[in-house]
Short mmCIF file of C-alpha atoms in Angstrom, two decimals:
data_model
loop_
_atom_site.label_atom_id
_atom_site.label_comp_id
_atom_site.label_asym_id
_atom_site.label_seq_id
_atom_site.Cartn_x
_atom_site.Cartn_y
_atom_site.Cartn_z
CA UNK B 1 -101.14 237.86 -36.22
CA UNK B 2 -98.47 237.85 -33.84
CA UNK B 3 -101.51 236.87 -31.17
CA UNK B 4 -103.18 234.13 -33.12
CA UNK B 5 -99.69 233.15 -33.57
CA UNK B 6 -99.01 232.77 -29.72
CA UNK B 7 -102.50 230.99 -28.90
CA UNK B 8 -102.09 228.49 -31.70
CA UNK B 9 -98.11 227.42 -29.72
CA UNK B 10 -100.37 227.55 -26.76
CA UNK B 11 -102.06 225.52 -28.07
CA UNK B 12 -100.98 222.74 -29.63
CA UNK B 13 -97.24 223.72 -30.42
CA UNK B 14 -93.99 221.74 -29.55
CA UNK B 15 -96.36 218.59 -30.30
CA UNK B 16 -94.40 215.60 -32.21
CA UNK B 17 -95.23 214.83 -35.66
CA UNK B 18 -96.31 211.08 -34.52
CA UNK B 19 -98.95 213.19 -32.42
CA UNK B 20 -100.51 214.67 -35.84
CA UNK B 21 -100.92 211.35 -37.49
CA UNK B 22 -102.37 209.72 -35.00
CA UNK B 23 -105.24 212.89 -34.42
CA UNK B 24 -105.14 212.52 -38.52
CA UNK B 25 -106.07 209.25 -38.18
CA UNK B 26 -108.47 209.55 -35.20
CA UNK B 27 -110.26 212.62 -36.80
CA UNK B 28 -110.67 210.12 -40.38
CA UNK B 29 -111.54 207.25 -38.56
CA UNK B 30 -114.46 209.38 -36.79
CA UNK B 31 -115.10 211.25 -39.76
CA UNK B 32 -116.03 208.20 -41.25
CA UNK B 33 -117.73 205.86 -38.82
CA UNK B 34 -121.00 206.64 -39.35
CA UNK B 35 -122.30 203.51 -40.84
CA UNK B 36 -123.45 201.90 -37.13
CA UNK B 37 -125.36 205.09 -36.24
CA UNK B 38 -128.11 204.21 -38.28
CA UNK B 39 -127.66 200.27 -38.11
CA UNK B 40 -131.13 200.33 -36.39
CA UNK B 41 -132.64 202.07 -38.78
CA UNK B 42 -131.28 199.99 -41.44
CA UNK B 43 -132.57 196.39 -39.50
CA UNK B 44 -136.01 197.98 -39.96
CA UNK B 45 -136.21 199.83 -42.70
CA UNK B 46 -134.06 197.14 -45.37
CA UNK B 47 -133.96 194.31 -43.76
CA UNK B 48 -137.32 193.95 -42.17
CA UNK B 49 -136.34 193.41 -38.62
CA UNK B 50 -138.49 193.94 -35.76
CA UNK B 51 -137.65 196.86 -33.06
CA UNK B 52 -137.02 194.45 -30.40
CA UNK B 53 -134.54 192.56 -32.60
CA UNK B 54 -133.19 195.56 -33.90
CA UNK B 55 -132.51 196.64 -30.66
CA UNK B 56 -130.57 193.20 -29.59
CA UNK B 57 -128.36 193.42 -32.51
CA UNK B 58 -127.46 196.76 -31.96
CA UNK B 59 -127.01 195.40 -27.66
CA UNK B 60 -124.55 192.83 -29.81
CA UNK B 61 -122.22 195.70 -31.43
CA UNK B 62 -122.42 197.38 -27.79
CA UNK B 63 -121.07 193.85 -26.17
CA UNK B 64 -118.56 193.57 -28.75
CA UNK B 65 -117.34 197.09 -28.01
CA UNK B 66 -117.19 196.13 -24.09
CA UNK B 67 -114.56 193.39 -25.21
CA UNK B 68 -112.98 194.95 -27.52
CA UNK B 69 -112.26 197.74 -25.16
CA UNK B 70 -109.88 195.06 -23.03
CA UNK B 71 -108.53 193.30 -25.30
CA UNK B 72 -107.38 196.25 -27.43
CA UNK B 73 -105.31 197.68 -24.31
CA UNK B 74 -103.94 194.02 -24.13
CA UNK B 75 -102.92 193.65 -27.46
CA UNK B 76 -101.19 197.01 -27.53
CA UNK B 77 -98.92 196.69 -24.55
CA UNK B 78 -97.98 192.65 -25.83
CA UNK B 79 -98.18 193.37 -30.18
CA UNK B 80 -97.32 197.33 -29.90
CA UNK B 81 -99.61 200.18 -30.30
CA UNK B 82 -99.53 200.54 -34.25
CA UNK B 83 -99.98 196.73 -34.68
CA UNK B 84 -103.25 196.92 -32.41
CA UNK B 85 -104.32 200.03 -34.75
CA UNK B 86 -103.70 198.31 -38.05
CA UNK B 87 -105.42 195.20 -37.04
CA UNK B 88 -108.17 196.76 -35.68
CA UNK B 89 -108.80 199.48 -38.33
CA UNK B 90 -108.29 197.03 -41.28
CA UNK B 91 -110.46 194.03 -39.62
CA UNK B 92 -113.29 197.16 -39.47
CA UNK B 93 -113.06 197.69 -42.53
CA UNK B 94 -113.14 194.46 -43.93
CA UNK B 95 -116.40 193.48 -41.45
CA UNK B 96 -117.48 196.78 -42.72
CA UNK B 97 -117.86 195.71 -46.06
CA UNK B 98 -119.10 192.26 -45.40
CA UNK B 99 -122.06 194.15 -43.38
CA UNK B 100 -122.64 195.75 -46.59
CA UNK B 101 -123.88 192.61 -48.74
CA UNK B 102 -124.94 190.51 -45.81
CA UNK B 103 -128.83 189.54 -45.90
CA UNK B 104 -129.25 187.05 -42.87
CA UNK B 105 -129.90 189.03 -39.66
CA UNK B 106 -128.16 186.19 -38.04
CA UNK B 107 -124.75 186.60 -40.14
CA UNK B 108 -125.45 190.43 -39.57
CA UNK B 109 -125.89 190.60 -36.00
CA UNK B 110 -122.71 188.29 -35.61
CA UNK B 111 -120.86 190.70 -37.63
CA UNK B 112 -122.15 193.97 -35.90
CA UNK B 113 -120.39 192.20 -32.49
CA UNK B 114 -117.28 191.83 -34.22
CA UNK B 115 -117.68 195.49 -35.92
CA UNK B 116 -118.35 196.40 -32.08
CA UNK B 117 -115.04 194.91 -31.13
CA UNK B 118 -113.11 196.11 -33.83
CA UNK B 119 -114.39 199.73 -33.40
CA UNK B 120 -113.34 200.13 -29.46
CA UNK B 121 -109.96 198.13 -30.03
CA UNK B 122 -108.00 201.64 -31.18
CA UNK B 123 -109.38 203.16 -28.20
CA UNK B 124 -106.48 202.31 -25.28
CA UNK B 125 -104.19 201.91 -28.46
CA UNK B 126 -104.64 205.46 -29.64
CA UNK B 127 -104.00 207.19 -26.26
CA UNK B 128 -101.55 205.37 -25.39
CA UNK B 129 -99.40 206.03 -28.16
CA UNK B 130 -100.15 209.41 -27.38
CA UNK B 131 -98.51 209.50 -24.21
CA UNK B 132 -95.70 207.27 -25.72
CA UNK B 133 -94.52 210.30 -27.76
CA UNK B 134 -96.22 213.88 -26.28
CA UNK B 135 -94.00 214.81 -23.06
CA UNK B 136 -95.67 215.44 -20.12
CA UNK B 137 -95.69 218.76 -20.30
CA UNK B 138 -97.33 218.76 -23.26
CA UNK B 139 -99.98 215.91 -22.69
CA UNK B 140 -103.05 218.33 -21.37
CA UNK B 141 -103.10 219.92 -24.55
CA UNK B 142 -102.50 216.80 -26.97
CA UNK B 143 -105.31 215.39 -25.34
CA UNK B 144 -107.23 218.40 -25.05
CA UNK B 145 -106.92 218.75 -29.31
CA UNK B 146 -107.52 214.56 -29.78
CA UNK B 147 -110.88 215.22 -27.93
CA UNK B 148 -111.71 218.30 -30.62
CA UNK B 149 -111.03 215.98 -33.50
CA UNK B 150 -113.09 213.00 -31.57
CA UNK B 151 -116.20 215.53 -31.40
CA UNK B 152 -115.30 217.44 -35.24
CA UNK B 153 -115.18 213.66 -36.56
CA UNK B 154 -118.36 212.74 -35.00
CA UNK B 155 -120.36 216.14 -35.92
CA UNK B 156 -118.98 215.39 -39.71
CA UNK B 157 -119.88 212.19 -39.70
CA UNK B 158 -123.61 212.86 -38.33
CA UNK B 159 -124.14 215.30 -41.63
CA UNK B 160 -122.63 212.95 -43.89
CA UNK B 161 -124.72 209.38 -42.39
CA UNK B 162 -127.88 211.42 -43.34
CA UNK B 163 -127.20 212.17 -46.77
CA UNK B 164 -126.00 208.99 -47.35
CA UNK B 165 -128.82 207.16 -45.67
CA UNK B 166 -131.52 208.49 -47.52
CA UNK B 167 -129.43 207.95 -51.24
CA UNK B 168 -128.06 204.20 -50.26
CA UNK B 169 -127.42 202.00 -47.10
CA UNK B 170 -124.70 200.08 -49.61
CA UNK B 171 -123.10 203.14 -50.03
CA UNK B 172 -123.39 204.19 -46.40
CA UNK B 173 -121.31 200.79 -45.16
CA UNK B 174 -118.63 201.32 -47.96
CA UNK B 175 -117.69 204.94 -47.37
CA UNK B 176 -117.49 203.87 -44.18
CA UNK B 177 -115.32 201.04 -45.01
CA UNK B 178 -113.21 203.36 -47.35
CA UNK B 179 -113.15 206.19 -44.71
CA UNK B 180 -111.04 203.31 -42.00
CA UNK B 181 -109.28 201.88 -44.42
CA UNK B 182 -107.82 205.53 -45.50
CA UNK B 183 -107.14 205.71 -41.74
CA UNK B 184 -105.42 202.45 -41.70
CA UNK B 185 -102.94 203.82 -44.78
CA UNK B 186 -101.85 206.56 -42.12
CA UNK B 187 -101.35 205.03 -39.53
CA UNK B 188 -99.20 202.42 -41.59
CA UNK B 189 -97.06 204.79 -43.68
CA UNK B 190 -96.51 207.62 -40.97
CA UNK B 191 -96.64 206.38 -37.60
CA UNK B 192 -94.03 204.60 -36.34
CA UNK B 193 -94.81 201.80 -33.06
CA UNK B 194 -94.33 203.86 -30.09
CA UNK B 195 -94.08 201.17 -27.79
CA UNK B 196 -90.67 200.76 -26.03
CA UNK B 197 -89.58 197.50 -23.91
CA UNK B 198 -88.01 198.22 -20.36
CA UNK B 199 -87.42 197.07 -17.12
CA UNK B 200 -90.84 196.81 -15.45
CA UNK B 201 -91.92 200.27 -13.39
CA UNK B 202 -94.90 198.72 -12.40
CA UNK B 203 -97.24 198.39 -9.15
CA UNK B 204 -96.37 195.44 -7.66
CA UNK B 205 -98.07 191.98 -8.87
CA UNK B 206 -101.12 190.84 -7.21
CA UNK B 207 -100.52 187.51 -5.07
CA UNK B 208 -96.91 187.30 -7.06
CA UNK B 209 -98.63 187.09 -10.48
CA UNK B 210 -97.08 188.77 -13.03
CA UNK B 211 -98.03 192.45 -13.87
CA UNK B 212 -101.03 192.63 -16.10
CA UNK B 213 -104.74 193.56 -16.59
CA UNK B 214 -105.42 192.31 -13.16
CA UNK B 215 -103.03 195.04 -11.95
CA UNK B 216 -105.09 197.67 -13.22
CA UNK B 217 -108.53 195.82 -11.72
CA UNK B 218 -106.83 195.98 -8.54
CA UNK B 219 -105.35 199.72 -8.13
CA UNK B 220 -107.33 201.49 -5.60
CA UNK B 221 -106.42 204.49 -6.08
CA UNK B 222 -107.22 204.10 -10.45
CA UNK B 223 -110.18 202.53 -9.81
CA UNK B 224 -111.38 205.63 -7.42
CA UNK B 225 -110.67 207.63 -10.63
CA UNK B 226 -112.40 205.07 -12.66
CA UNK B 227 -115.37 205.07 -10.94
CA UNK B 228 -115.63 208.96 -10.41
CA UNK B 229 -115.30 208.80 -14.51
CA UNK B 230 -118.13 206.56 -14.60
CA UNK B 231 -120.22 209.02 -12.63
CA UNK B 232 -119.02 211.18 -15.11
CA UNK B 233 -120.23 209.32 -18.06
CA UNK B 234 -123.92 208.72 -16.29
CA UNK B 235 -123.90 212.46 -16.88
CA UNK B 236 -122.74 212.89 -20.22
CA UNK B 237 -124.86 210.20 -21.37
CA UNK B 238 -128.46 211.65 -20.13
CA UNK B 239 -127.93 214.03 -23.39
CA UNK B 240 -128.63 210.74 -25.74
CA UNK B 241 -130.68 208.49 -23.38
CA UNK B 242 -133.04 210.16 -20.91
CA UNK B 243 -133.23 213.74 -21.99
CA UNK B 244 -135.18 213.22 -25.42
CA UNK B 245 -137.49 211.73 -23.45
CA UNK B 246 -137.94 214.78 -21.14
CA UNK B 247 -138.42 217.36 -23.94
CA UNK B 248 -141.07 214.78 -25.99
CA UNK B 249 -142.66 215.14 -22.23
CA UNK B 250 -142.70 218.34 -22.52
CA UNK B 251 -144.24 219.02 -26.04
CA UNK B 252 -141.15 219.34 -28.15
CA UNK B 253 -140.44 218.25 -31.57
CA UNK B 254 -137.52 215.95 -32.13
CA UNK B 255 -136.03 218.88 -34.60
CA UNK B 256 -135.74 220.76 -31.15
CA UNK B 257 -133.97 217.78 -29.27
CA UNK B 258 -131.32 217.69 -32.59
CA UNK B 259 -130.83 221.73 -31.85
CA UNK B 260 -130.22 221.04 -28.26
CA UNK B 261 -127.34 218.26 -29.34
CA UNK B 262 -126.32 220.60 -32.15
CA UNK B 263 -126.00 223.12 -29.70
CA UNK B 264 -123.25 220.71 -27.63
CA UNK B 265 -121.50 220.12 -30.25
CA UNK B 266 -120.79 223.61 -31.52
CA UNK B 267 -119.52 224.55 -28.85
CA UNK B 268 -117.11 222.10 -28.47
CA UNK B 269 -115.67 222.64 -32.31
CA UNK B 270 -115.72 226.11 -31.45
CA UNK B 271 -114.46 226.93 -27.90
CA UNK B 272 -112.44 222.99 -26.98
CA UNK B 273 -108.78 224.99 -28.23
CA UNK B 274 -109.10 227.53 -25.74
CA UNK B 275 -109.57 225.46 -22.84
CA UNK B 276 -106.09 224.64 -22.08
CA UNK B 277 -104.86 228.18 -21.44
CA UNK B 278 -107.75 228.37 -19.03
CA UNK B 279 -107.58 225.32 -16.75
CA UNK B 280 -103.71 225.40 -17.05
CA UNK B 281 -103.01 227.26 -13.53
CA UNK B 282 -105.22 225.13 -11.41
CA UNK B 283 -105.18 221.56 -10.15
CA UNK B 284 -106.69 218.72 -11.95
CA UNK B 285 -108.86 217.74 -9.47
CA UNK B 286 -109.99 221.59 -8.79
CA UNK B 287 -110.55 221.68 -12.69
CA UNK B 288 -112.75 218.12 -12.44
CA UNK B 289 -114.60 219.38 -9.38
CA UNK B 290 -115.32 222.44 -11.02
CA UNK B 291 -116.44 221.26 -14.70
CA UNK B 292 -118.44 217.68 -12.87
CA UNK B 293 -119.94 220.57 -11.10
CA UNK B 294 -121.18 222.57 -13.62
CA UNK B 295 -122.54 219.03 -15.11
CA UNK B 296 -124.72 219.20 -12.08
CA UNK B 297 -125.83 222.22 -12.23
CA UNK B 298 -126.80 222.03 -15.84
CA UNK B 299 -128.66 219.05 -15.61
CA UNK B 300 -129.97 219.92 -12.32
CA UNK B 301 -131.73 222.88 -13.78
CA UNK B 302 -133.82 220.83 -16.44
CA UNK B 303 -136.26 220.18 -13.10
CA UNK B 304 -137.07 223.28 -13.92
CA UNK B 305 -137.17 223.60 -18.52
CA UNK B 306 -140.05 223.37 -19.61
CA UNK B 307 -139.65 224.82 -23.12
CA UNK B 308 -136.63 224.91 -25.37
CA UNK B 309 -134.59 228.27 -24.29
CA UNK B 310 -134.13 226.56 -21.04
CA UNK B 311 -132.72 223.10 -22.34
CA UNK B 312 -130.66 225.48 -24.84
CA UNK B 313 -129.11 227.44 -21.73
CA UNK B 314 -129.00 223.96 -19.69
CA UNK B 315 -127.11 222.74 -22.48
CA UNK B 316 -124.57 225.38 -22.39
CA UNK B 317 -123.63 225.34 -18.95
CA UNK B 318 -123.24 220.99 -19.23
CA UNK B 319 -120.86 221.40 -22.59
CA UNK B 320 -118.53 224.09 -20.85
CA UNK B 321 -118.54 221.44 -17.90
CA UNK B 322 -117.68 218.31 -20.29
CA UNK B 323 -115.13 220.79 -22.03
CA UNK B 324 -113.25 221.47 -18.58
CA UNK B 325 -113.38 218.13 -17.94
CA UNK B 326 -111.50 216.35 -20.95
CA UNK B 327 -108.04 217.55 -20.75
CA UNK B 328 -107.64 216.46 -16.78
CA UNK B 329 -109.65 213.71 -17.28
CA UNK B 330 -107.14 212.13 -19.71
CA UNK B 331 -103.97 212.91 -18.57
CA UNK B 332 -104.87 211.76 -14.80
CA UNK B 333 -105.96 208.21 -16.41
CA UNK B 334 -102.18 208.63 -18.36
CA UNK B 335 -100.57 209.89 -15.28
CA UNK B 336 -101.84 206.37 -13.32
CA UNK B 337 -100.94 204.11 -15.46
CA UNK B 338 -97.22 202.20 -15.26
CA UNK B 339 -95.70 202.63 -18.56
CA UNK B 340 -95.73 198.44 -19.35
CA UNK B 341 -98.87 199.20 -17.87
CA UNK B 342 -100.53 202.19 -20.38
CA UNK B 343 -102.57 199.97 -22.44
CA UNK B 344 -104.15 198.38 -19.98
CA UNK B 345 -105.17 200.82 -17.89
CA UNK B 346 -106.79 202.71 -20.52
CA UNK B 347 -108.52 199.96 -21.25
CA UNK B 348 -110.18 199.42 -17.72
CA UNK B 349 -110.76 203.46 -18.05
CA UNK B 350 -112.84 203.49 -21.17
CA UNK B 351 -114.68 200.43 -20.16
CA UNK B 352 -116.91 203.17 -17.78
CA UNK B 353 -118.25 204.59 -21.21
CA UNK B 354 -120.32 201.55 -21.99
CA UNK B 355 -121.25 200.20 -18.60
CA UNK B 356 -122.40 204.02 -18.11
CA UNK B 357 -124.78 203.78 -21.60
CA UNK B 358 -126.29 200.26 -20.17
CA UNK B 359 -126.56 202.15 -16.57
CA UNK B 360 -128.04 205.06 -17.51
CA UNK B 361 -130.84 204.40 -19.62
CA UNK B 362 -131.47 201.57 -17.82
CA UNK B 363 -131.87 203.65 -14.35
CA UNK B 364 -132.34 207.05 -15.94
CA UNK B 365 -135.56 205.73 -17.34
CA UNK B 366 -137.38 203.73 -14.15
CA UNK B 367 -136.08 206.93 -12.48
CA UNK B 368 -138.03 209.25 -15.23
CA UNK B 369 -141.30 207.25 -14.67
CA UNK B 370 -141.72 207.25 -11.26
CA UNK B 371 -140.02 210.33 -10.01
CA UNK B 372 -140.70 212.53 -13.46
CA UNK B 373 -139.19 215.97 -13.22
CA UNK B 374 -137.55 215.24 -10.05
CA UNK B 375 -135.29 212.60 -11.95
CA UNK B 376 -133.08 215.83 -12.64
CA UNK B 377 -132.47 216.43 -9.25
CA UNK B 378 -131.29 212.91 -8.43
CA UNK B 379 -128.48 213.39 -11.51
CA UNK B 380 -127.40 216.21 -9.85
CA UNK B 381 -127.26 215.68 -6.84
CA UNK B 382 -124.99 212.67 -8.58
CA UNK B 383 -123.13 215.46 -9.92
CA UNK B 384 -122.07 216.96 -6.72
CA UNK B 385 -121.35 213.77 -4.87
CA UNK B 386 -118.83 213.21 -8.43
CA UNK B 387 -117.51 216.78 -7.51
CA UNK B 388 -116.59 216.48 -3.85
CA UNK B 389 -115.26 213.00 -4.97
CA UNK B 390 -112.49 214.07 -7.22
CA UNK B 391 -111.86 217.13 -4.43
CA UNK B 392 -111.51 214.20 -2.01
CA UNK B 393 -109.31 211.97 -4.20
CA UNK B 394 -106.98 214.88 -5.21
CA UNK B 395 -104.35 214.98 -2.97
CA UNK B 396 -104.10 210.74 -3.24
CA UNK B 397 -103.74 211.01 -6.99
CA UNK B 398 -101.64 213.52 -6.55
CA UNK B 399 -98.80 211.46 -4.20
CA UNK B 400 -99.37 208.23 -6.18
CA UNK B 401 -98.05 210.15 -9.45
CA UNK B 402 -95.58 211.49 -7.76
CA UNK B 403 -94.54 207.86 -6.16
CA UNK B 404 -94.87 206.58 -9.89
CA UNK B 405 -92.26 209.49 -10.80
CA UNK B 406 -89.62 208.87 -8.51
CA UNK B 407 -89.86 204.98 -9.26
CA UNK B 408 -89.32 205.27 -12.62
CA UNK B 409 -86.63 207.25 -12.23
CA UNK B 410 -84.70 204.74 -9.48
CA UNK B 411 -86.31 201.41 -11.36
CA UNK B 412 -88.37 200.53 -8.44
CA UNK B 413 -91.99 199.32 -8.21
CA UNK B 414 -94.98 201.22 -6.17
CA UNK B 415 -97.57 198.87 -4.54
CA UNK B 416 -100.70 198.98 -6.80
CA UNK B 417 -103.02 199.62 -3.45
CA UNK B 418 -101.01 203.12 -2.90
#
């Protein structure tokens, strides 16, 4: 007892109570968003829509999630984090429900961008109200336990979109609805707005401007970060774009693509608490060479799978790389970012997620056609160049948080190119 005692302050003790209603809310609000996971399905199968148009409205809610990505981290520096939430969560589910009755694939596809929007809005909102109220200290594990809820929300709400799919597609939009709204009552009755006005501790404006998105567009030293993220995300996403392709290649079913995914996922729910006692003694950027790495090598061996034990054990090295990877990950993009700043930069941050799910399929396949197996090689060799990246951009991180640090502490401003 006195052991499982100790791990569980490990952890996720000395963590505010503002922390555990925003993951409450997070974990609902993914719990619950499963409606859009089968909106192709649901074009086709109720509403008679071709593939090809199917596939543009669904391109529609992945545009809208592009901009909603920036303009949520705009809104919550300028309205305040739990503003940006509320508006967000309750316009979802109010677009949620209107989905739900809709019958022109016109009025639909309009909504599905503004569902799009809606959805990513929270994104730079959530974290940064994270590292409003976590201290520092603390932040590698917060973020460590909001990624476990991410994943646990998203693994719930796969098993619950099928069961509801096959009874209704009405009731599959309106749990979903109900599911953000009951987010939306959290967020409004428990947390309070974490964001605080100050004197500016920003970088320095661009060309005199005023310090804003811009900022953030024009830190070299984030958007290094940024971009070794995006190589990052390539990765991650070959699970859901290029690999099913591979295995149907290969002669497997689809039920043994869903046990390779499964697979992921499990381990995640199952190991993701652990992981900050492990990386805890070594540098970020050691810890992000190290799990980009093991990305590499994971994906790197599928040259060689050709039957479902070796996907399975490719899968398992990949996960314990993405697993390493999400605790550094997020508090290097919180440790960058200027306080008046947070928002903002998360914003820029998370963009890489969707450019990375254009980029990869859109590559990852022309690549799978004309260089076939060998297409595994290329992604890790991607890998590695990702790996000696962050080991490169370590040590600049490393004296731009500190800069950030001792600024904030004497009111100055750091130059946004340091």
């Amino acid at each position: 007892m006195r052991g499982l005692r100790r791990w569980w302050d490990d952890t996720a003790g000395g963590l505010p109570a503002t922390f555990w209603y925003l993951w409450s809310g997070l974990l609902i609000n993914r719990a619950g968003a499963f409606a859009m996971l089968f909106l192709s399905l649901y074009l086709t199968a109720a509403r008679g829509a071709s593939a090809s148009l199917a596939g543009l409205v669904v391109g529609a809610y992945g545009a809208g999630g592009a901009a909603g990505t920036l303009l949520g981290g705009v809104l919550a520096d300028r309205w305040g984090r739990r503003s940006t939430l509320l508006a967000a969560h309750l316009g979802a589910a109010g677009l949620m429900v209107g989905l739900a009755f809709s019958r022109h694939l016109a009025v639909i596809a309009v909504l599905a961008a503004l569902v799009g929007m809606v959805h990513s809005m929270p994104s730079p909102a959530f974290v940064a109200a994270i590292v409003d109220v976590v201290p520092e200290a603390r932040r590698s594990r917060a973020f460590n336990l909001q990624f476990w809820a991410f994943n646990l929300g998203m693994a719930v709400a796969s098993l619950l979109a099928g069961v509801l799919a096959e009874a209704s597609f009405l009731a599959l939009f309106l749990v979903d609805a109900a599911a953000t709204l009951a987010a939306a009552v959290v967020i409004a009755l428990k947390v309070p707005e974490t964001l605080t006005r100050r004197p500016a501790v920003t970088p320095r404006a661009v060309a005199g401007r005023r310090p804003g998105l811009h900022t953030a567009l024009t830190d070299r030293t984030f958007l290094a970060f940024v971009g070794l993220t995006f190589l990052l995300a390539v990765l991650t996403m070959q699970t859901s774009t290029i690999m099913p392709l591979a295995m149907r290649a290969d002669g497997l079913r689809p039920s043994a693509y869903g046990l390779v995914v499964a697979l992921g996922g499990a381990l995640i729910v199952v190991g993701q608490l652990f992981v900050p006692r492990l990386i805890e003694p070594y540098r970020k950027s050691t810890v992000l060479a190290v799990s980009t790495g093991l990305m590499a090598l994971g994906f790197g061996a599928l040259t060689v799978a050709d039957g479902l034990p070796l996907y399975l054990g490719a899968a398992v090295v990949w996960t314990v790389g993405q697993m390493l990877a999400a605790p550094p990950n997020a508090q290097i993009n919180a440790d960058l970012a200027p306080p008046e700043l947070r928002a903002r930069y998360q914003s820029v941050f998370y963009l890489t997620f969707p450019a990375a799910s254009f980029v990869a399929p859109a590559l990852g396949g022309l690549s799978l056609q004309h260089l076939g197996e060998g297409h595994w090689l290329v992604v890790g060799a991607l890998g590695l160049v990702a790996a000696a990246g962050h080991l490169l951009a370590g040590p600049p991180r490393e004296r731009r948080v500190a800069a950030l640090r001792v600024a904030a502490e004497r009111g100055e401003t750091v130059s946004a190119g340091r």
